[in-house]
Amino acid sequence: QKEVEQDPGPLSVPEGAIVSLNCTYSNSAFQYFMWYRQYSRKGPELLMYTYSSGNKEDGRFTAQVDKSSKYISLFIRDSQPSDSATYLCAMSFVNQAGTALIFGKGTTLSVSS
Amino acid sequence: KAGVTQTPRYLIKTRGQQVTLSCSPISGHRSVSWYQQTPGQGLQFLFEYFSETQRNKGNFPGRFSGRQFSNSRSEMNVSTLELGDSALYLCASSGGFVAEAFFGQGTRLTVV
């Protein structure tokens, strides 16, 4: 079992839809949870991060962490064609020794106008 | 503020050769991490350098190595290239906060 599981999709939605992207993980020691967006032929772009459990909102994006279920989500409201990309979840420990991130394989999202 | 710069963007090498990739982090960032991205395995951590010292290492063979210079720029070297080393190699820089790692555009390496 991989440490981080993410459904690769593809996920296709019409413009304006609410999108839900999810990851599950197995290591309860993870404390930081990140979401990255990656356009084709580009590097991943950090969208937002959450520490421990709870919700965090940034514009049309909301990140949720449920540590009891080892489940994290990213919600995109009023989705736009420009949101079409691969979304990667990433996790890390509170580690004094470094910043290694463990990634899911990514979910490909397509938003049609 | 300039972002993370990786050079070159594309490389084609022959099996058995070696290759060196370069990464210039965001100004002021002292941590540089390297990742390999392939369709089958996704993004996998290679190693991290902080203040010229390797601080973390992933589960890759010794053919993969790196170093960091006093100006925080980093290089990654792969020796005796194999076909399976074909991938997008990404560099990320961080100011020290684990959750804020910023990636470059990557170097697309093709081994033929």
Coordinates of C-alpha atoms in Angstrom, one line a residue:
Chain A
Q1 CA 0.0 0.0 0.0
K2 CA 1.4 3.4 -1.0
E3 CA 1.6 6.0 1.7
V4 CA -0.6 8.4 -0.3
E5 CA -3.4 7.3 -2.6
Q6 CA -5.1 9.6 -5.1
D7 CA -7.6 8.7 -7.8
P8 CA -5.9 9.6 -11.2
G9 CA -9.3 10.4 -12.9
P10 CA -9.7 11.9 -15.4
L11 CA -12.4 14.0 -13.9
S12 CA -14.5 16.0 -16.4
V13 CA -17.0 18.7 -15.2
P14 CA -18.8 21.6 -16.8
E15 CA -17.9 25.2 -16.1
G16 CA -19.3 26.4 -12.8
A17 CA -19.4 23.0 -11.2
I18 CA -18.1 22.3 -7.7
V19 CA -15.1 19.9 -7.9
S20 CA -14.0 17.6 -5.1
L21 CA -10.5 16.1 -5.2
N22 CA -9.4 13.6 -2.5
C23 CA -6.5 11.8 -1.1
T24 CA -6.1 9.1 1.5
Y25 CA -3.0 8.3 3.4
S26 CA -1.7 5.6 5.7
N27 CA 0.9 7.3 7.9
S28 CA -0.7 9.0 10.9
A29 CA 2.5 11.0 11.5
F30 CA 1.9 13.3 8.6
Q31 CA 1.2 16.8 9.9
Y32 CA 1.3 19.1 6.8
F33 CA -1.0 18.6 3.9
M34 CA -0.5 20.5 0.6
W35 CA -2.2 20.8 -2.7
Y36 CA -0.3 21.6 -5.9
R37 CA -1.7 22.3 -9.4
Q38 CA 0.4 21.3 -12.4
Y39 CA -0.3 22.4 -15.9
S40 CA 1.0 20.4 -18.8
R41 CA 4.8 20.9 -19.3
K42 CA 5.0 23.0 -16.2
G43 CA 6.3 22.5 -12.6
P44 CA 3.8 22.0 -9.7
E45 CA 2.4 25.2 -8.3
L46 CA 1.6 25.4 -4.6
L47 CA -2.1 26.2 -4.1
M48 CA -2.4 25.9 -0.3
Y49 CA -1.4 24.0 2.7
T50 CA -3.1 22.9 6.0
Y51 CA -1.5 22.0 9.3
S52 CA -3.1 19.1 11.2
S53 CA -6.9 18.9 10.9
G54 CA -9.5 21.4 9.9
N55 CA -10.5 23.6 6.9
K56 CA -8.7 26.3 5.1
E57 CA -10.3 28.6 2.5
D58 CA -8.5 30.7 -0.2
G59 CA -10.8 32.3 -2.7
R60 CA -12.6 29.5 -4.7
F61 CA -10.5 26.8 -3.1
T62 CA -11.1 25.0 0.2
A63 CA -8.8 22.4 1.7
Q64 CA -10.1 20.0 4.3
V65 CA -8.2 17.5 6.5
D66 CA -9.7 14.7 8.5
K67 CA -6.9 13.1 10.4
S68 CA -9.2 10.6 12.1
S69 CA -10.1 9.1 8.7
K70 CA -6.7 9.9 7.1
Y71 CA -8.5 11.7 4.3
I72 CA -7.9 15.1 2.7
S73 CA -9.9 17.0 0.2
L74 CA -9.7 20.0 -2.1
F75 CA -12.9 21.7 -3.2
I76 CA -13.0 24.1 -6.1
R77 CA -16.1 26.3 -6.4
D78 CA -17.3 27.8 -9.6
S79 CA -14.8 25.9 -11.6
Q80 CA -13.3 27.6 -14.7
P81 CA -11.7 26.1 -17.8
S82 CA -8.4 27.6 -16.5
D83 CA -8.7 25.2 -13.6
S84 CA -8.0 22.3 -16.1
A85 CA -4.8 20.8 -14.8
T86 CA -3.5 17.9 -12.7
Y87 CA -3.9 18.3 -9.0
L88 CA -1.4 16.7 -6.6
C89 CA -1.8 16.2 -2.9
A90 CA 1.4 16.2 -0.9
M91 CA 2.2 15.5 2.8
S92 CA 5.0 15.9 5.2
F93 CA 6.1 15.3 8.7
V94 CA 7.1 17.9 11.2
N95 CA 10.7 17.1 10.5
Q96 CA 13.6 19.1 11.8
A97 CA 15.8 17.3 9.4
G98 CA 14.3 18.4 6.2
T99 CA 11.5 19.0 3.8
A100 CA 10.8 15.8 2.0
L101 CA 7.3 15.7 0.5
I102 CA 5.3 12.6 -0.2
F103 CA 3.0 13.0 -3.2
G104 CA -0.1 11.4 -4.5
K105 CA 0.0 10.5 -8.2
G106 CA -2.3 13.4 -9.1
T107 CA -5.9 13.8 -10.4
T108 CA -6.4 15.1 -13.9
L109 CA -9.2 17.7 -14.1
S110 CA -10.9 19.0 -17.2
V111 CA -13.4 21.8 -17.0
S112 CA -15.4 22.4 -20.2
S113 CA -17.0 25.7 -21.1
Chain B
K1 CA 11.0 38.0 -7.0
A2 CA 12.4 35.4 -9.4
G3 CA 11.2 31.9 -9.1
V4 CA 13.1 28.6 -9.2
T5 CA 15.2 28.3 -12.4
Q6 CA 16.2 24.9 -13.8
T7 CA 18.5 24.4 -16.7
P8 CA 18.4 22.9 -19.3
R9 CA 14.7 22.5 -19.9
Y10 CA 15.2 19.5 -22.2
L11 CA 17.9 16.9 -22.6
I12 CA 18.4 13.8 -24.7
K13 CA 21.2 11.4 -23.6
T14 CA 22.3 8.0 -24.6
R15 CA 22.2 5.0 -22.3
G16 CA 25.4 4.8 -20.3
Q17 CA 26.2 8.5 -20.4
Q18 CA 26.0 10.8 -17.4
V19 CA 24.1 14.0 -17.0
T20 CA 24.2 17.1 -14.8
L21 CA 21.1 19.2 -14.1
S22 CA 21.2 22.6 -12.5
C23 CA 18.8 24.5 -10.2
S24 CA 18.9 28.1 -8.9
P25 CA 16.5 28.5 -5.9
I26 CA 14.5 31.5 -5.0
S27 CA 16.7 34.2 -3.5
G28 CA 17.2 33.7 0.2
H29 CA 16.1 30.1 0.1
R30 CA 18.7 27.7 1.5
S31 CA 16.9 24.4 1.0
V32 CA 16.8 22.7 -2.4
S33 CA 15.1 19.4 -3.0
W34 CA 15.1 17.3 -6.1
Y35 CA 12.2 15.1 -7.3
Q36 CA 11.7 12.7 -10.2
Q37 CA 8.3 12.6 -11.9
T38 CA 7.2 9.7 -14.2
P39 CA 3.8 8.7 -15.4
G40 CA 4.1 5.4 -13.6
Q41 CA 5.5 6.4 -10.2
G42 CA 4.4 10.1 -10.0
L43 CA 6.6 12.5 -8.0
Q44 CA 9.3 10.8 -6.0
F45 CA 11.7 12.5 -3.6
L46 CA 15.4 12.2 -4.5
F47 CA 17.3 14.3 -2.0
E48 CA 17.4 17.6 -0.2
Y49 CA 20.3 19.9 0.4
F50 CA 20.5 22.7 3.0
S51 CA 23.5 24.9 3.5
E52 CA 25.7 22.7 1.2
T53 CA 24.8 19.5 3.2
Q54 CA 22.6 16.7 2.1
R55 CA 19.9 16.6 4.8
N56 CA 17.5 14.0 3.4
K57 CA 17.7 11.2 0.9
G58 CA 15.1 9.2 -0.9
N59 CA 15.1 5.6 -2.1
F60 CA 17.2 6.0 -5.3
P61 CA 20.4 4.2 -6.3
G62 CA 23.8 5.7 -5.8
R63 CA 23.9 6.7 -9.5
F64 CA 21.9 9.7 -8.5
S65 CA 23.9 12.3 -6.6
G66 CA 23.8 16.0 -6.0
R67 CA 25.6 18.9 -4.4
Q68 CA 24.9 22.4 -3.3
F69 CA 27.1 25.4 -3.6
S70 CA 27.6 28.3 -1.2
N71 CA 25.2 30.5 -3.1
S72 CA 22.5 27.7 -2.6
R73 CA 22.5 26.7 -6.3
S74 CA 22.3 23.0 -6.7
E75 CA 23.3 20.4 -9.2
M76 CA 22.0 16.9 -9.7
N77 CA 24.1 14.2 -11.4
V78 CA 23.0 10.9 -12.8
S79 CA 25.7 8.5 -13.9
T80 CA 25.4 5.5 -16.2
L81 CA 22.0 6.5 -17.5
E82 CA 19.4 3.8 -18.0
L83 CA 16.3 4.0 -20.2
G84 CA 14.2 4.1 -17.0
D85 CA 15.8 7.4 -15.9
S86 CA 13.7 9.2 -18.6
A87 CA 11.6 11.5 -16.5
L88 CA 10.8 15.1 -15.6
Y89 CA 13.3 16.2 -12.9
L90 CA 12.0 18.9 -10.6
C91 CA 13.8 21.1 -8.2
A92 CA 12.0 22.8 -5.3
S93 CA 13.3 25.5 -3.0
S94 CA 12.2 26.3 0.4
G95 CA 12.9 29.0 3.0
G96 CA 12.9 26.4 5.7
F97 CA 9.1 25.9 6.2
V98 CA 8.3 22.4 5.1
A99 CA 4.9 23.2 3.7
E100 CA 6.1 26.0 1.4
A101 CA 8.2 24.4 -1.3
F102 CA 8.2 26.1 -4.7
F103 CA 9.0 24.2 -7.8
G104 CA 10.8 25.0 -11.0
Q105 CA 9.6 24.2 -14.5
G106 CA 11.7 21.0 -14.5
T107 CA 14.2 19.4 -16.8
R108 CA 12.8 16.8 -19.2
L109 CA 15.4 14.1 -19.6
T110 CA 15.0 11.5 -22.3
V111 CA 17.4 8.5 -22.4
V112 CA 17.7 6.7 -25.7

